[in-house]
mmCIF file of C-alpha atoms in Angstrom:
data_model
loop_
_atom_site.group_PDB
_atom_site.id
_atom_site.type_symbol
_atom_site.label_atom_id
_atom_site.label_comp_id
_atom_site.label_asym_id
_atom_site.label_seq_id
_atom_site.Cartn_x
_atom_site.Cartn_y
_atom_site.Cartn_z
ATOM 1 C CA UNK A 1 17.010 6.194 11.970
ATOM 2 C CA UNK A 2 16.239 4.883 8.247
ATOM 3 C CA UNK A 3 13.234 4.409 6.138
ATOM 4 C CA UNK A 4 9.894 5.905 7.113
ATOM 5 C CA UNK A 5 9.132 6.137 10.887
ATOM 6 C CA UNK A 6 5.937 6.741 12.412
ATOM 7 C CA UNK A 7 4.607 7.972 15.434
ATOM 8 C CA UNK A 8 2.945 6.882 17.735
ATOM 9 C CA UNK A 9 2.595 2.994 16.486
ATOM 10 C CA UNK A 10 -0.712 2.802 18.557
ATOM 11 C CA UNK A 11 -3.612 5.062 19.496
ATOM 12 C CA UNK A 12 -7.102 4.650 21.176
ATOM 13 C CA UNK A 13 -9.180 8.433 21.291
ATOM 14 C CA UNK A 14 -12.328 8.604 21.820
ATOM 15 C CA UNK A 15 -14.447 10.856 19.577
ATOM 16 C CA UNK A 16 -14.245 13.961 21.222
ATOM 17 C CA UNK A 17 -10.367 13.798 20.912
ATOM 18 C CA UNK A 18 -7.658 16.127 18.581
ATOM 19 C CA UNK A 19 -4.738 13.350 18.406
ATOM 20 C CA UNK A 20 -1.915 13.911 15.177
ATOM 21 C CA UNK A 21 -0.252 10.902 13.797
ATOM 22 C CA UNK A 22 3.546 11.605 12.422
ATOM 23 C CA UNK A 23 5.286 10.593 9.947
ATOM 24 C CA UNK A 24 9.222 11.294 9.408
ATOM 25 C CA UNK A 25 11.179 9.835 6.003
ATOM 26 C CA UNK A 26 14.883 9.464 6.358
ATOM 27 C CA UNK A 27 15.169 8.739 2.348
ATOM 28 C CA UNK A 28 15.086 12.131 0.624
ATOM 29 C CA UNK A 29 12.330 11.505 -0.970
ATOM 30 C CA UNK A 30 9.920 14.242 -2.530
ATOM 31 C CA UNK A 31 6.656 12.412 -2.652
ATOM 32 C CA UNK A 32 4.490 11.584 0.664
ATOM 33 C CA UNK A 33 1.261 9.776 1.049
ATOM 34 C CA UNK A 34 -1.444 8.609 3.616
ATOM 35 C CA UNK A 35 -3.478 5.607 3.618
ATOM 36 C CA UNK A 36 -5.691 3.876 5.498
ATOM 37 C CA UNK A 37 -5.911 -0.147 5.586
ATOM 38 C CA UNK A 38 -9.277 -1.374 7.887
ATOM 39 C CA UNK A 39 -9.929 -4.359 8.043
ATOM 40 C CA UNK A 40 -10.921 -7.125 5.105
ATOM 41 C CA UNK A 41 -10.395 -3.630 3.056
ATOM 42 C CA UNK A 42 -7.740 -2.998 0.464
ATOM 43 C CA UNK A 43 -5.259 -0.295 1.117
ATOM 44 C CA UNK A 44 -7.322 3.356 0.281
ATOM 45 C CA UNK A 45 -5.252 6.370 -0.666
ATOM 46 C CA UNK A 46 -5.929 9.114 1.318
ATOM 47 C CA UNK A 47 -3.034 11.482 0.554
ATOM 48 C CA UNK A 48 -0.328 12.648 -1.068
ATOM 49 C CA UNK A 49 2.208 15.428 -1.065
ATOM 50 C CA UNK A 50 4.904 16.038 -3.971
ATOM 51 C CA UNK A 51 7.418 18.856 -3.179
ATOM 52 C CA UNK A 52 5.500 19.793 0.038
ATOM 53 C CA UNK A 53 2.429 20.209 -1.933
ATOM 54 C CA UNK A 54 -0.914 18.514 -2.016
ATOM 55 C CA UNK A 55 -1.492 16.822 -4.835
ATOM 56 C CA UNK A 56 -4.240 14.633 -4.064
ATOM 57 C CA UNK A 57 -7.237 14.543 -1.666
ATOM 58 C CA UNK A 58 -9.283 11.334 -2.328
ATOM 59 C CA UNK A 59 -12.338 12.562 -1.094
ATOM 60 C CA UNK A 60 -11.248 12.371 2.626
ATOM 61 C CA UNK A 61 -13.523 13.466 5.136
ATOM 62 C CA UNK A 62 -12.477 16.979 6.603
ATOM 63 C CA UNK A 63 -12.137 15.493 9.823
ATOM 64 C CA UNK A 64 -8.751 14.234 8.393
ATOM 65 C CA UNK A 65 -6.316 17.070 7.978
ATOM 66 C CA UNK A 66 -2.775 16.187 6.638
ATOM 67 C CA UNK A 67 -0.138 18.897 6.836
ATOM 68 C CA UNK A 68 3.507 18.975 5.361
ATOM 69 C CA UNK A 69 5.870 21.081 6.984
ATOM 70 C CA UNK A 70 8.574 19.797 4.562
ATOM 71 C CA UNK A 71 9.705 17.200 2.593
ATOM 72 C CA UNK A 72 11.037 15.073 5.255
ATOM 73 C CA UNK A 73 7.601 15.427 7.440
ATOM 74 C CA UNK A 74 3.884 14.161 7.359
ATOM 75 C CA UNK A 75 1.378 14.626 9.688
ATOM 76 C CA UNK A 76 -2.563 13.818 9.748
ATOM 77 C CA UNK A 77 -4.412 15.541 12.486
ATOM 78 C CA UNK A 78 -7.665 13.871 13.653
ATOM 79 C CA UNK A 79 -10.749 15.257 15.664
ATOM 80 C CA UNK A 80 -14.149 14.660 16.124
ATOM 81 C CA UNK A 81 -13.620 10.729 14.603
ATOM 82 C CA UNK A 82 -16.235 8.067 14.361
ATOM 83 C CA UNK A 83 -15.471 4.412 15.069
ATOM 84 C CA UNK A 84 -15.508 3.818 11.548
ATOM 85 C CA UNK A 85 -12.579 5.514 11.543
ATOM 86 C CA UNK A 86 -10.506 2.870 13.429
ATOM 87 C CA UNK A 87 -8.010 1.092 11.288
ATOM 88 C CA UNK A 88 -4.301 0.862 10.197
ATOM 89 C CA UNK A 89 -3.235 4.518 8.951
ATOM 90 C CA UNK A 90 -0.369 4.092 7.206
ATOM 91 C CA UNK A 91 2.753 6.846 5.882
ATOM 92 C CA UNK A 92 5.050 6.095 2.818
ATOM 93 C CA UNK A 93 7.146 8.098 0.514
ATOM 94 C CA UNK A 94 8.862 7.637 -2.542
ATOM 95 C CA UNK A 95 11.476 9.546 -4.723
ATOM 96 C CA UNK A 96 8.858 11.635 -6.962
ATOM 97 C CA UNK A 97 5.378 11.507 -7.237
ATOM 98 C CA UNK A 98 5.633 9.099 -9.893
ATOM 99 C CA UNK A 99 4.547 5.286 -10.352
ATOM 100 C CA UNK A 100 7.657 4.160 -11.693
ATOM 101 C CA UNK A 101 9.064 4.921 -8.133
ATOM 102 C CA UNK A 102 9.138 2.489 -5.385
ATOM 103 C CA UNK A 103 6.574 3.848 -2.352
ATOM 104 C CA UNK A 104 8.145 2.550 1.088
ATOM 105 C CA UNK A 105 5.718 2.451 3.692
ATOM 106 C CA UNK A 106 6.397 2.986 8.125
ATOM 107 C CA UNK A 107 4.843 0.650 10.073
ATOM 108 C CA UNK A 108 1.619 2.248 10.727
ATOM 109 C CA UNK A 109 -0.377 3.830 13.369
ATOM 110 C CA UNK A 110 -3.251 1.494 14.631
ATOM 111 C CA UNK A 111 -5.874 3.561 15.594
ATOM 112 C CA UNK A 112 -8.815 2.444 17.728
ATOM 113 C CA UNK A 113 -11.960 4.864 17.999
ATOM 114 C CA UNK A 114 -13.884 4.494 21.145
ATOM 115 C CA UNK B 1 -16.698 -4.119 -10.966
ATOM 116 C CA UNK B 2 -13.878 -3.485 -8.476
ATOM 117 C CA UNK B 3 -10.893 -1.368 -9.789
ATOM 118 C CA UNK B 4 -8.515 -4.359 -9.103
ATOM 119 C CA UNK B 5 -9.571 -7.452 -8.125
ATOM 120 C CA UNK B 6 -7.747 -10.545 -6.076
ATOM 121 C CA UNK B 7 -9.128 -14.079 -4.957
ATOM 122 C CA UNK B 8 -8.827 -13.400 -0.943
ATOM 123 C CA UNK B 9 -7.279 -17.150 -0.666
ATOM 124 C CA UNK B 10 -6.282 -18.418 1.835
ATOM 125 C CA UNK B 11 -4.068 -20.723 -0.590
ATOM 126 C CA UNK B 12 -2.293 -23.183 1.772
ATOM 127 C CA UNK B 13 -0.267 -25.086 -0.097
ATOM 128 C CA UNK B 14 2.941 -27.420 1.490
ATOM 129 C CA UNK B 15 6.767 -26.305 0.951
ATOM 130 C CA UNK B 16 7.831 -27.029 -2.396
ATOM 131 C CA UNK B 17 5.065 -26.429 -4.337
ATOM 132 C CA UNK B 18 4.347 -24.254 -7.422
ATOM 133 C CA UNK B 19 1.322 -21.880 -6.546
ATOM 134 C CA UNK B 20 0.312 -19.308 -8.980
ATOM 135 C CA UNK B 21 -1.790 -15.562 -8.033
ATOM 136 C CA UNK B 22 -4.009 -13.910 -11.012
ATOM 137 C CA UNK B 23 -5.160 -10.051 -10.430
ATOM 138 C CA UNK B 24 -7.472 -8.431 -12.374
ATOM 139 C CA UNK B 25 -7.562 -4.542 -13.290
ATOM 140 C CA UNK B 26 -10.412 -2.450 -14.647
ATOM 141 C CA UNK B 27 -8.793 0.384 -16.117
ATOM 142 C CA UNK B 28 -7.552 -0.164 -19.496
ATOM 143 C CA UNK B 29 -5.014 2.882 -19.765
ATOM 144 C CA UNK B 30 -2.946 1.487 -16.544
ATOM 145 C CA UNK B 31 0.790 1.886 -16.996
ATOM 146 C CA UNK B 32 2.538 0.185 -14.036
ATOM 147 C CA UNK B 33 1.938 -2.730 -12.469
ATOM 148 C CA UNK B 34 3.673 -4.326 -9.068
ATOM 149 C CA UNK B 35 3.128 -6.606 -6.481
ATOM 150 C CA UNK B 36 3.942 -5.901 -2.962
ATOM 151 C CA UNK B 37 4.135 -8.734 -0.284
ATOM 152 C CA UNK B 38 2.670 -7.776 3.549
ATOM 153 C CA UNK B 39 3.526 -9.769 6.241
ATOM 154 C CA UNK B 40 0.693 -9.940 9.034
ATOM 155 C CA UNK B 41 0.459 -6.850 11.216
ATOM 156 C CA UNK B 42 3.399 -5.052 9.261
ATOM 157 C CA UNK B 43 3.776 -2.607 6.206
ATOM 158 C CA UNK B 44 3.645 -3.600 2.542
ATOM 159 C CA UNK B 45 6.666 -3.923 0.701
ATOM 160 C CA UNK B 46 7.599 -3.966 -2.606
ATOM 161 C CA UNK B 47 8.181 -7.815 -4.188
ATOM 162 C CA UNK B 48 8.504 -6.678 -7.805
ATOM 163 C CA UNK B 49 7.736 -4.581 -10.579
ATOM 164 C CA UNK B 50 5.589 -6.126 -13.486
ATOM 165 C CA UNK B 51 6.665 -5.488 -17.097
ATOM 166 C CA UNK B 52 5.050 -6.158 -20.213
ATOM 167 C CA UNK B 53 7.105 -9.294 -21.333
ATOM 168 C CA UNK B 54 6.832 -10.718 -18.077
ATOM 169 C CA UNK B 55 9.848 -10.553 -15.227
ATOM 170 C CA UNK B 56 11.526 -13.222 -13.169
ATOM 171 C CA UNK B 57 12.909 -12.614 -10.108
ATOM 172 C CA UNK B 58 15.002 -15.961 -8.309
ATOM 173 C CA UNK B 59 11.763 -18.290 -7.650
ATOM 174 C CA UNK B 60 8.980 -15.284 -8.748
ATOM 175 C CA UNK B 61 7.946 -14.625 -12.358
ATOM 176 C CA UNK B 62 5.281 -11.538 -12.958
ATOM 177 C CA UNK B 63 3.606 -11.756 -16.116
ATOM 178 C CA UNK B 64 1.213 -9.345 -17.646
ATOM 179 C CA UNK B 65 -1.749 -9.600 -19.775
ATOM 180 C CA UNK B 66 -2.867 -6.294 -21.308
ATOM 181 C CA UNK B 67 -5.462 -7.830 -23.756
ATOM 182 C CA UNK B 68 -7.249 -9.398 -20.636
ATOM 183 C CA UNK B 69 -6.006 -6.831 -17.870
ATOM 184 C CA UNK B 70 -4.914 -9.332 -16.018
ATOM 185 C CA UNK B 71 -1.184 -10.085 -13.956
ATOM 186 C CA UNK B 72 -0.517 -12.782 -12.189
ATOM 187 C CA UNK B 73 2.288 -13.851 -9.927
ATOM 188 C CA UNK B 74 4.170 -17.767 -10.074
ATOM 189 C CA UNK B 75 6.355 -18.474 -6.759
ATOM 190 C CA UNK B 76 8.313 -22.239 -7.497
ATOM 191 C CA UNK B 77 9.708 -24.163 -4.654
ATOM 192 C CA UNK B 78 7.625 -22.263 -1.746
ATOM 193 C CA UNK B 79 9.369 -21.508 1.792
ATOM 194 C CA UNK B 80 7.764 -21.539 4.840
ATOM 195 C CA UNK B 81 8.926 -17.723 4.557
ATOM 196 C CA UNK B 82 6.820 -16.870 1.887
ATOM 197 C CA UNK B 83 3.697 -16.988 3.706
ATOM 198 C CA UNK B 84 2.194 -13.513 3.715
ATOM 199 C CA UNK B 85 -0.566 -11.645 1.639
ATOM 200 C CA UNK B 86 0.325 -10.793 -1.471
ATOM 201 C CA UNK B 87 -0.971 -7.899 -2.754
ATOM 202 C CA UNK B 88 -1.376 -6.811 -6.010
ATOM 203 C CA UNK B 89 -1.256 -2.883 -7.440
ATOM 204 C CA UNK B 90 -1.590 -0.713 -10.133
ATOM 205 C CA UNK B 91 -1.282 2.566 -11.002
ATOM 206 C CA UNK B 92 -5.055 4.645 -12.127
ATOM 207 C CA UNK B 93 -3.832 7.328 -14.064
ATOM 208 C CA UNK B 94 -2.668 7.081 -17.844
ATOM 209 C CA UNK B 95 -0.334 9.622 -16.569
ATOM 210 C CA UNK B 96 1.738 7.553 -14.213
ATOM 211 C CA UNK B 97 1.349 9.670 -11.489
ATOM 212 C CA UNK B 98 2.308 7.807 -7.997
ATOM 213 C CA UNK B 99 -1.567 7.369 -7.357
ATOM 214 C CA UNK B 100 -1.823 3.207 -6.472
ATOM 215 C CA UNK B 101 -4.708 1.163 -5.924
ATOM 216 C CA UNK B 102 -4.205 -1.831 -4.108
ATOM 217 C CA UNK B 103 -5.989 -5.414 -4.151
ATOM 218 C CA UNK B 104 -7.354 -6.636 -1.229
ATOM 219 C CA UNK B 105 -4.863 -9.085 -1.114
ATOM 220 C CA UNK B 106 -4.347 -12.812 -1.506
ATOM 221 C CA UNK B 107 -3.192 -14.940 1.366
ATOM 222 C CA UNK B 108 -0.337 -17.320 1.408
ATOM 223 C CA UNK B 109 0.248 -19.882 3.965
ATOM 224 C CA UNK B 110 2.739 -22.443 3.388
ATOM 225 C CA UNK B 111 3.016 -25.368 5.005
ATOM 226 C CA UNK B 112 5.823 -27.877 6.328
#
C-alpha cells in the first residue's frame, strides 16, 4: 500500500459505542494529524503528533482520544459521542511537523452518530 | 472576523474561461500559504504552494498580497476536470509549525 490509508472508510455508532478509527502512513513521515471536516465547515485541526509525540490538542473534547503507537500509526478512539460529532474525520502526515512540508491526507472515515 | 476567509461560490463558469479565487487571512505574522484542491467526497490535496512574488504553475498562477493579507488563485483555459472546491490555507503560527487552517472552500464547476 502507499500514501495514507485509513480504516474503516465508514462508521455509524450510536452514542453508547467505543469504536477507533486508524490511520497507517506508508511515507516515512514524522508528523501526523487529525481533522475533522462536517459539513458547510472548513477543515478543523484536531491533532497532531511529531516524532510520536503530541504536539497539539486544539481544544478537543476528551471524548476524542488519539494515540500514536509509532510513527507509521494513528489512531482516534471514540466513546460516549454526540450526533454533533458526525462528520468526515480525516488522517494526514507529512515529513516534519513543519508548514513548509506537504500534509497528504487518507481518504477519511465518515462517521455517522445515531 | 474569520481566520481565513473564502467566497463559498459556486462559480460555474464554461470551459475555456479565465476564473480567478481571492482568500483572505487574519493573521498578519502568517508564513506559508497554499492552496489545496478537494474533489467531492475525497481528501484534499495539495495544488500549490504560494510564494511571495507570486508562482505559476501550467494554467495556475498564486499570487500573494501581504499588505492586504490576501492570495488569490487564476486558473486560464478551464477543463471540465478542474471542477472541485478549492480550498485555500495558511499556516497560524509565526513559527511555521505544520498547524493549517483551512478556508471553507470555494466551489468550481465548469461547464461544457
Amino acid at each position: 500500500e502507499t500514501g495514507v490509508t485509513q480504516t474503516p472508510r465508514h462508521l455509524v455508532m450510536g452514542m453508547t459505542n467505543k469504536k477507533s478509527l486508524k490511520c497507517e502512513q506508508h511515507l516515512g513521515h514524522n508528523a501526523m494529524y487529525w481533522y475533522k471536516q462536517s459539513a458547510k465547515k472548513p477543515l478543523e485541526l484536531m491533532f497532531v503528533y511529531s516524532l510520536e509525540e503530541r504536539v497539539e490538542n486544539n481544544s478537543v473534547p476528551s471524548r476524542f482520544s488519539p494515540e500514536c503507537p509509532n510513527s507509521s500509526h494513528l489512531f482516534l478512539h471514540l466513546h460516549t459521542l454526540q450526533p454533533e460529532d458526525s462528520a468526515l474525520y480525516l488522517c494526514a502526515s507529512s515529513q516534519y511537523w513543519d508548514s513548509s512540508y506537504e500534509q497528504y491526507f487518507g481518504p477519511g472515515t465518515r462517521l455517522t452518530v445515531t | 472576523r474569520k481566520e481565513v476567509e473564502q467566497d463559498p461560490g459556486p462559480f460555474n463558469v464554461p470551459e475555456g474561461a479565465t476564473v480567478a479565487f481571492n482568500c483572505t487571512y487574519s493573521n498578519s505574522a502568517s508564513q506559508s500559504f497554499f492552496w489545496y484542491r478537494q474533489d467531492c467526497r475525497k481528501e484534499p490535496k495539495l495544488l500549490m504552494s504560494v510564494y511571495s512574488s507570486g508562482n505559476e504553475d501550467g494554467r495556475f498562477t498564486a499570487q500573494l498580497n501581504r499588505a492586504s493579507q490576501y492570495i488569490s488563485l487564476l486558473i486560464r483555459d478551464s477543463k471540465l476536470s478542474d471542477s472541485a472546491t478549492y480550498l485555500c490555507v495558511v499556516n497560524m503560527a509565526s513559527s511555521n509549525t505544520g498547524k493549517l487552517i483551512f478556508g471553507q472552500g470555494t466551489t468550481l464547476q465548469v461547464k461544457p
